[in-house]
Amino acid sequence: NAGVTQTPKFRVLKTGQSMTLLCAQDMNHEYMYWYRQDPGMGLRLIHYSVGEGTTAKGEVPDGYNVSRLKKQNFLLGLESAAPSQTSVYFCASSYEIGWSSEGYEQYFGPGTRLTVT
Amino acid sequence: KNEVEQSPQNLTAQEGEFITINCSYSVGISALHWLQQHPGGGIVSLFMLSSGKKKHGRLIATINIQEKHSSLHITASHPRDSAVYICAVRSDRDDKIIFGKGTRLHILP
């Protein structure tokens, strides 16, 4: 199993450009998450999905959109990139079995380093 | 005040030393997660805890629900343990996942 993969690994954008980050998982997980990681701060949740066709806002959703058309894929879009969106983006997934703490375990992708100039 | 606080922020130790990293939280939780972030950036799950103690190799994680505190211990530390260790909790009120800022560990050979 590949686990959680992210595409691309690196990207440089100019202010105002758009792009889509792709996250894919092959573990049949219901829940998927997009986080950003900035120096000196913990991981912050951007958006998440509790199943195919559903999405919800996290802690820092502004400037981002997401879609979960297929269970295995979770896309993060930046419609008009800003320098404040320079960050490392991580995708994660989990199975979410409520009766066991292990069900909440998150599996992370390798990250996408995005620079907006 | 952050809802999840880790201490210390940075730790440098000699190879072979016993390491303790602490995580304190202020919310009710359904689970606590210890993660390791390698120098290359990848994040790996170490433990999920809701009570008691877990051990995997040289790593031991404990949690005290009453005191809202968890510790991650590394026995016989090795330079390859150098990484950032992250504590995350899942709130039992709204299922929100809250991350600590991490503890940067550097083990000297």
PDB file of C-alpha atoms in Angstrom:
ATOM      1  CA  ASN A   1       0.000   0.000   0.000  1.00  0.00           C
ATOM      2  CA  ALA A   2       1.217   3.493  -0.823  1.00  0.00           C
ATOM      3  CA  GLY A   3      -0.561   4.972   2.220  1.00  0.00           C
ATOM      4  CA  VAL A   4      -1.161   8.702   1.789  1.00  0.00           C
ATOM      5  CA  THR A   5       0.412  10.430  -1.190  1.00  0.00           C
ATOM      6  CA  GLN A   6       0.486  14.108  -2.112  1.00  0.00           C
ATOM      7  CA  THR A   7       1.057  15.830  -5.429  1.00  0.00           C
ATOM      8  CA  PRO A   8       3.082  17.965  -6.059  1.00  0.00           C
ATOM      9  CA  LYS A   9       5.924  17.888  -3.538  1.00  0.00           C
ATOM     10  CA  PHE A  10       7.069  21.449  -4.271  1.00  0.00           C
ATOM     11  CA  ARG A  11       5.514  24.413  -6.039  1.00  0.00           C
ATOM     12  CA  VAL A  12       6.250  28.099  -6.503  1.00  0.00           C
ATOM     13  CA  LEU A  13       3.345  30.353  -7.418  1.00  0.00           C
ATOM     14  CA  LYS A  14       3.045  34.030  -8.184  1.00  0.00           C
ATOM     15  CA  THR A  15       0.483  36.077  -6.248  1.00  0.00           C
ATOM     16  CA  GLY A  16      -2.936  35.651  -7.821  1.00  0.00           C
ATOM     17  CA  GLN A  17      -2.241  32.324  -9.512  1.00  0.00           C
ATOM     18  CA  SER A  18      -4.351  29.280  -8.752  1.00  0.00           C
ATOM     19  CA  MET A  19      -3.443  25.675  -8.114  1.00  0.00           C
ATOM     20  CA  THR A  20      -4.806  22.401  -6.782  1.00  0.00           C
ATOM     21  CA  LEU A  21      -3.061  20.056  -4.377  1.00  0.00           C
ATOM     22  CA  LEU A  22      -4.022  16.409  -4.645  1.00  0.00           C
ATOM     23  CA  CYS A  23      -4.124  13.960  -1.760  1.00  0.00           C
ATOM     24  CA  ALA A  24      -4.769  10.271  -2.329  1.00  0.00           C
ATOM     25  CA  GLN A  25      -5.076   7.386   0.142  1.00  0.00           C
ATOM     26  CA  ASP A  26      -5.470   3.673  -0.498  1.00  0.00           C
ATOM     27  CA  MET A  27      -6.484   2.587   3.020  1.00  0.00           C
ATOM     28  CA  ASN A  28     -10.243   3.017   2.521  1.00  0.00           C
ATOM     29  CA  HIS A  29     -10.280   5.709   5.208  1.00  0.00           C
ATOM     30  CA  GLU A  30     -13.433   7.717   5.706  1.00  0.00           C
ATOM     31  CA  TYR A  31     -11.890  10.878   7.129  1.00  0.00           C
ATOM     32  CA  MET A  32      -9.402  13.081   5.314  1.00  0.00           C
ATOM     33  CA  TYR A  33      -7.786  16.327   6.423  1.00  0.00           C
ATOM     34  CA  TRP A  34      -5.751  19.195   5.043  1.00  0.00           C
ATOM     35  CA  TYR A  35      -3.329  20.983   7.402  1.00  0.00           C
ATOM     36  CA  ARG A  36      -0.809  23.729   7.032  1.00  0.00           C
ATOM     37  CA  GLN A  37       2.385  23.936   9.043  1.00  0.00           C
ATOM     38  CA  ASP A  38       4.162  27.231   9.624  1.00  0.00           C
ATOM     39  CA  PRO A  39       7.359  27.903  11.598  1.00  0.00           C
ATOM     40  CA  GLY A  40       6.720  28.236  15.344  1.00  0.00           C
ATOM     41  CA  MET A  41       3.130  27.043  15.060  1.00  0.00           C
ATOM     42  CA  GLY A  42       1.486  23.699  15.423  1.00  0.00           C
ATOM     43  CA  LEU A  43      -0.341  22.038  12.555  1.00  0.00           C
ATOM     44  CA  ARG A  44      -3.530  23.942  11.753  1.00  0.00           C
ATOM     45  CA  LEU A  45      -6.571  22.371  10.153  1.00  0.00           C
ATOM     46  CA  ILE A  46      -7.734  23.991   6.926  1.00  0.00           C
ATOM     47  CA  HIS A  47     -10.621  21.741   5.834  1.00  0.00           C
ATOM     48  CA  TYR A  48     -11.625  18.173   6.442  1.00  0.00           C
ATOM     49  CA  SER A  49     -13.991  15.559   5.084  1.00  0.00           C
ATOM     50  CA  VAL A  50     -15.919  12.865   6.922  1.00  0.00           C
ATOM     51  CA  GLY A  51     -16.782  10.931   3.788  1.00  0.00           C
ATOM     52  CA  GLU A  52     -17.180  11.018   0.035  1.00  0.00           C
ATOM     53  CA  GLY A  53     -19.075  14.086  -1.088  1.00  0.00           C
ATOM     54  CA  THR A  54     -18.769  15.907   2.247  1.00  0.00           C
ATOM     55  CA  THR A  55     -16.423  18.677   3.361  1.00  0.00           C
ATOM     56  CA  ALA A  56     -16.236  20.986   6.367  1.00  0.00           C
ATOM     57  CA  LYS A  57     -14.229  24.008   7.458  1.00  0.00           C
ATOM     58  CA  GLY A  58     -11.416  23.750   9.927  1.00  0.00           C
ATOM     59  CA  GLU A  59      -9.539  26.376  11.865  1.00  0.00           C
ATOM     60  CA  VAL A  60      -8.069  28.381   8.942  1.00  0.00           C
ATOM     61  CA  PRO A  61     -10.307  27.832   5.860  1.00  0.00           C
ATOM     62  CA  ASP A  62     -10.178  31.293   4.260  1.00  0.00           C
ATOM     63  CA  GLY A  63      -8.587  31.388   0.812  1.00  0.00           C
ATOM     64  CA  TYR A  64      -8.950  27.630   0.276  1.00  0.00           C
ATOM     65  CA  ASN A  65     -11.564  25.336  -1.206  1.00  0.00           C
ATOM     66  CA  VAL A  66     -11.764  21.555  -1.133  1.00  0.00           C
ATOM     67  CA  SER A  67     -13.570  18.715  -2.856  1.00  0.00           C
ATOM     68  CA  ARG A  68     -14.001  15.012  -2.097  1.00  0.00           C
ATOM     69  CA  LEU A  69     -15.638  13.552  -5.203  1.00  0.00           C
ATOM     70  CA  LYS A  70     -14.080  10.140  -4.636  1.00  0.00           C
ATOM     71  CA  LYS A  71     -13.453   8.491  -1.255  1.00  0.00           C
ATOM     72  CA  GLN A  72      -9.756   8.050  -1.932  1.00  0.00           C
ATOM     73  CA  ASN A  73      -9.033  11.618  -3.075  1.00  0.00           C
ATOM     74  CA  PHE A  74      -9.161  14.969  -1.305  1.00  0.00           C
ATOM     75  CA  LEU A  75      -8.302  18.080  -3.301  1.00  0.00           C
ATOM     76  CA  LEU A  76      -7.210  21.428  -1.866  1.00  0.00           C
ATOM     77  CA  GLY A  77      -7.570  24.456  -4.124  1.00  0.00           C
ATOM     78  CA  LEU A  78      -6.115  27.925  -3.927  1.00  0.00           C
ATOM     79  CA  GLU A  79      -8.111  30.181  -6.254  1.00  0.00           C
ATOM     80  CA  SER A  80      -5.920  33.281  -5.912  1.00  0.00           C
ATOM     81  CA  ALA A  81      -2.700  32.584  -4.075  1.00  0.00           C
ATOM     82  CA  ALA A  82      -1.324  35.085  -1.567  1.00  0.00           C
ATOM     83  CA  PRO A  83       2.119  35.247   0.080  1.00  0.00           C
ATOM     84  CA  SER A  84       0.430  34.426   3.430  1.00  0.00           C
ATOM     85  CA  GLN A  85      -0.327  30.995   1.974  1.00  0.00           C
ATOM     86  CA  THR A  86       3.364  30.157   1.768  1.00  0.00           C
ATOM     87  CA  SER A  87       3.535  27.069   3.941  1.00  0.00           C
ATOM     88  CA  VAL A  88       3.996  23.332   4.068  1.00  0.00           C
ATOM     89  CA  TYR A  89       0.720  21.533   3.461  1.00  0.00           C
ATOM     90  CA  PHE A  90       0.010  18.098   4.880  1.00  0.00           C
ATOM     91  CA  CYS A  91      -2.811  15.777   4.074  1.00  0.00           C
ATOM     92  CA  ALA A  92      -3.878  13.079   6.528  1.00  0.00           C
ATOM     93  CA  SER A  93      -6.494  10.359   6.700  1.00  0.00           C
ATOM     94  CA  SER A  94      -8.039   8.194   9.398  1.00  0.00           C
ATOM     95  CA  TYR A  95     -10.554   5.390   9.697  1.00  0.00           C
ATOM     96  CA  GLU A  96     -12.422   6.798  12.713  1.00  0.00           C
ATOM     97  CA  ILE A  97     -13.618   3.826  14.704  1.00  0.00           C
ATOM     98  CA  GLY A  98     -15.338   5.511  17.615  1.00  0.00           C
ATOM     99  CA  TRP A  99     -14.927   2.786  20.219  1.00  0.00           C
ATOM    100  CA  SER A 100     -11.154   2.566  19.962  1.00  0.00           C
ATOM    101  CA  SER A 101      -8.582   5.338  20.247  1.00  0.00           C
ATOM    102  CA  GLU A 102      -6.597   3.563  17.527  1.00  0.00           C
ATOM    103  CA  GLY A 103      -9.433   4.358  15.155  1.00  0.00           C
ATOM    104  CA  TYR A 104      -8.562   8.033  15.406  1.00  0.00           C
ATOM    105  CA  GLU A 105      -4.955   7.491  14.356  1.00  0.00           C
ATOM    106  CA  GLN A 106      -4.046   9.806  11.517  1.00  0.00           C
ATOM    107  CA  TYR A 107      -1.763   8.815   8.667  1.00  0.00           C
ATOM    108  CA  PHE A 108       0.079  11.694   7.062  1.00  0.00           C
ATOM    109  CA  GLY A 109       1.269  12.334   3.542  1.00  0.00           C
ATOM    110  CA  PRO A 110       4.832  13.560   2.857  1.00  0.00           C
ATOM    111  CA  GLY A 111       3.818  17.209   2.537  1.00  0.00           C
ATOM    112  CA  THR A 112       3.794  19.854  -0.196  1.00  0.00           C
ATOM    113  CA  ARG A 113       6.063  22.865   0.169  1.00  0.00           C
ATOM    114  CA  LEU A 114       4.345  25.869  -1.428  1.00  0.00           C
ATOM    115  CA  THR A 115       5.947  29.262  -1.911  1.00  0.00           C
ATOM    116  CA  VAL A 116       3.911  32.231  -3.109  1.00  0.00           C
ATOM    117  CA  THR A 117       5.945  35.185  -4.328  1.00  0.00           C
TER     118      THR A 117
ATOM    119  CA  LYS B   1      -2.879  30.073  26.655  1.00  0.00           C
ATOM    120  CA  ASN B   2      -2.621  27.210  24.179  1.00  0.00           C
ATOM    121  CA  GLU B   3      -4.903  24.261  24.838  1.00  0.00           C
ATOM    122  CA  VAL B   4      -1.979  21.857  24.270  1.00  0.00           C
ATOM    123  CA  GLU B   5       1.394  22.754  25.738  1.00  0.00           C
ATOM    124  CA  GLN B   6       4.562  20.757  25.212  1.00  0.00           C
ATOM    125  CA  SER B   7       7.765  20.966  27.213  1.00  0.00           C
ATOM    126  CA  PRO B   8      10.550  21.412  26.666  1.00  0.00           C
ATOM    127  CA  GLN B   9      10.436  23.256  23.333  1.00  0.00           C
ATOM    128  CA  ASN B  10      13.982  22.162  22.544  1.00  0.00           C
ATOM    129  CA  LEU B  11      16.092  19.398  24.039  1.00  0.00           C
ATOM    130  CA  THR B  12      19.666  18.389  23.338  1.00  0.00           C
ATOM    131  CA  ALA B  13      21.019  15.253  24.965  1.00  0.00           C
ATOM    132  CA  GLN B  14      23.877  12.779  24.642  1.00  0.00           C
ATOM    133  CA  GLU B  15      23.415   9.418  23.025  1.00  0.00           C
ATOM    134  CA  GLY B  16      22.223   6.862  25.562  1.00  0.00           C
ATOM    135  CA  GLU B  17      20.366   9.304  27.788  1.00  0.00           C
ATOM    136  CA  PHE B  18      16.779   8.729  28.944  1.00  0.00           C
ATOM    137  CA  ILE B  19      14.533  11.333  27.347  1.00  0.00           C
ATOM    138  CA  THR B  20      11.187  12.653  28.593  1.00  0.00           C
ATOM    139  CA  ILE B  21       8.916  14.953  26.616  1.00  0.00           C
ATOM    140  CA  ASN B  22       5.792  16.299  28.283  1.00  0.00           C
ATOM    141  CA  CYS B  23       2.370  17.255  26.985  1.00  0.00           C
ATOM    142  CA  SER B  24      -0.257  19.053  29.053  1.00  0.00           C
ATOM    143  CA  TYR B  25      -3.721  19.886  27.817  1.00  0.00           C
ATOM    144  CA  SER B  26      -6.676  21.844  29.129  1.00  0.00           C
ATOM    145  CA  VAL B  27      -9.646  20.238  27.380  1.00  0.00           C
ATOM    146  CA  GLY B  28     -11.466  16.966  27.908  1.00  0.00           C
ATOM    147  CA  ILE B  29     -10.195  14.440  25.422  1.00  0.00           C
ATOM    148  CA  SER B  30     -11.206  11.183  23.816  1.00  0.00           C
ATOM    149  CA  ALA B  31      -7.684  10.362  22.582  1.00  0.00           C
ATOM    150  CA  LEU B  32      -4.120  11.666  22.550  1.00  0.00           C
ATOM    151  CA  HIS B  33      -1.702  11.177  19.685  1.00  0.00           C
ATOM    152  CA  TRP B  34       2.105  11.276  19.704  1.00  0.00           C
ATOM    153  CA  LEU B  35       3.717  11.925  16.327  1.00  0.00           C
ATOM    154  CA  GLN B  36       7.292  12.175  15.113  1.00  0.00           C
ATOM    155  CA  GLN B  37       8.332  14.590  12.387  1.00  0.00           C
ATOM    156  CA  HIS B  38      11.615  13.686  10.747  1.00  0.00           C
ATOM    157  CA  PRO B  39      14.171  16.332   9.732  1.00  0.00           C
ATOM    158  CA  GLY B  40      13.049  15.754   6.139  1.00  0.00           C
ATOM    159  CA  GLY B  41       9.508  16.779   7.103  1.00  0.00           C
ATOM    160  CA  GLY B  42       7.612  13.475   7.070  1.00  0.00           C
ATOM    161  CA  ILE B  43       5.180  12.875   9.954  1.00  0.00           C
ATOM    162  CA  VAL B  44       4.846   9.425  11.470  1.00  0.00           C
ATOM    163  CA  SER B  45       2.345   8.229  14.045  1.00  0.00           C
ATOM    164  CA  LEU B  46       3.952   6.819  17.208  1.00  0.00           C
ATOM    165  CA  PHE B  47       1.114   6.177  19.661  1.00  0.00           C
ATOM    166  CA  MET B  48      -2.597   6.699  20.166  1.00  0.00           C
ATOM    167  CA  LEU B  49      -3.600   6.719  23.828  1.00  0.00           C
ATOM    168  CA  SER B  50      -6.812   7.072  25.745  1.00  0.00           C
ATOM    169  CA  SER B  51      -5.555   5.670  29.056  1.00  0.00           C
ATOM    170  CA  GLY B  52      -2.593   4.004  30.742  1.00  0.00           C
ATOM    171  CA  LYS B  53       0.666   3.254  29.019  1.00  0.00           C
ATOM    172  CA  LYS B  54       1.946   1.928  25.698  1.00  0.00           C
ATOM    173  CA  LYS B  55       5.386   0.685  24.713  1.00  0.00           C
ATOM    174  CA  HIS B  56       6.952   0.167  21.325  1.00  0.00           C
ATOM    175  CA  GLY B  57      10.626  -0.687  21.232  1.00  0.00           C
ATOM    176  CA  ARG B  58      12.513   2.060  23.065  1.00  0.00           C
ATOM    177  CA  LEU B  59       9.513   4.374  23.154  1.00  0.00           C
ATOM    178  CA  ILE B  60       7.030   4.531  26.014  1.00  0.00           C
ATOM    179  CA  ALA B  61       3.985   6.779  26.211  1.00  0.00           C
ATOM    180  CA  THR B  62       1.909   7.353  29.323  1.00  0.00           C
ATOM    181  CA  ILE B  63      -1.201   9.364  29.976  1.00  0.00           C
ATOM    182  CA  ASN B  64      -2.875  10.584  33.185  1.00  0.00           C
ATOM    183  CA  ILE B  65      -6.404  11.605  32.305  1.00  0.00           C
ATOM    184  CA  GLN B  66      -7.129  13.145  35.725  1.00  0.00           C
ATOM    185  CA  GLU B  67      -4.049  15.368  35.546  1.00  0.00           C
ATOM    186  CA  LYS B  68      -4.509  16.073  31.807  1.00  0.00           C
ATOM    187  CA  HIS B  69      -0.918  15.126  31.122  1.00  0.00           C
ATOM    188  CA  SER B  70       1.008  12.737  28.905  1.00  0.00           C
ATOM    189  CA  SER B  71       4.681  11.897  28.648  1.00  0.00           C
ATOM    190  CA  LEU B  72       6.743  10.362  25.887  1.00  0.00           C
ATOM    191  CA  HIS B  73       9.897   8.584  27.026  1.00  0.00           C
ATOM    192  CA  ILE B  74      12.800   7.386  24.926  1.00  0.00           C
ATOM    193  CA  THR B  75      15.191   4.909  26.510  1.00  0.00           C
ATOM    194  CA  ALA B  76      18.807   4.528  25.326  1.00  0.00           C
ATOM    195  CA  SER B  77      18.444   7.500  22.972  1.00  0.00           C
ATOM    196  CA  HIS B  78      20.222   7.434  19.625  1.00  0.00           C
ATOM    197  CA  PRO B  79      21.079  10.170  17.096  1.00  0.00           C
ATOM    198  CA  ARG B  80      18.440   8.747  14.751  1.00  0.00           C
ATOM    199  CA  ASP B  81      15.824   9.737  17.373  1.00  0.00           C
ATOM    200  CA  SER B  82      16.568  13.383  16.523  1.00  0.00           C
ATOM    201  CA  ALA B  83      13.265  14.795  15.311  1.00  0.00           C
ATOM    202  CA  VAL B  84      10.358  16.986  16.326  1.00  0.00           C
ATOM    203  CA  TYR B  85       7.856  15.192  18.562  1.00  0.00           C
ATOM    204  CA  ILE B  86       4.292  16.423  18.369  1.00  0.00           C
ATOM    205  CA  CYS B  87       1.433  15.871  20.803  1.00  0.00           C
ATOM    206  CA  ALA B  88      -2.144  16.164  19.555  1.00  0.00           C
ATOM    207  CA  VAL B  89      -5.421  15.710  21.410  1.00  0.00           C
ATOM    208  CA  ARG B  90      -8.935  15.051  20.206  1.00  0.00           C
ATOM    209  CA  SER B  91     -11.501  17.098  22.109  1.00  0.00           C
ATOM    210  CA  ASP B  92     -14.346  14.988  23.479  1.00  0.00           C
ATOM    211  CA  ARG B  93     -16.696  17.964  23.198  1.00  0.00           C
ATOM    212  CA  ASP B  94     -16.484  18.741  19.462  1.00  0.00           C
ATOM    213  CA  ASP B  95     -14.026  16.138  18.050  1.00  0.00           C
ATOM    214  CA  LYS B  96     -11.634  18.980  17.239  1.00  0.00           C
ATOM    215  CA  ILE B  97      -7.995  17.904  16.934  1.00  0.00           C
ATOM    216  CA  ILE B  98      -5.568  20.295  18.644  1.00  0.00           C
ATOM    217  CA  PHE B  99      -1.834  20.088  18.055  1.00  0.00           C
ATOM    218  CA  GLY B 100       1.006  21.156  20.289  1.00  0.00           C
ATOM    219  CA  LYS B 101       3.852  23.157  18.742  1.00  0.00           C
ATOM    220  CA  GLY B 102       6.251  20.265  19.067  1.00  0.00           C
ATOM    221  CA  THR B 103       9.459  19.478  20.934  1.00  0.00           C
ATOM    222  CA  ARG B 104      12.666  19.545  18.917  1.00  0.00           C
ATOM    223  CA  LEU B 105      14.985  16.766  20.096  1.00  0.00           C
ATOM    224  CA  HIS B 106      18.653  16.581  19.148  1.00  0.00           C
ATOM    225  CA  ILE B 107      20.684  13.572  20.252  1.00  0.00           C
ATOM    226  CA  LEU B 108      24.438  14.038  20.045  1.00  0.00           C
ATOM    227  CA  PRO B 109      26.648  11.040  19.218  1.00  0.00           C
TER     228      PRO B 109
END
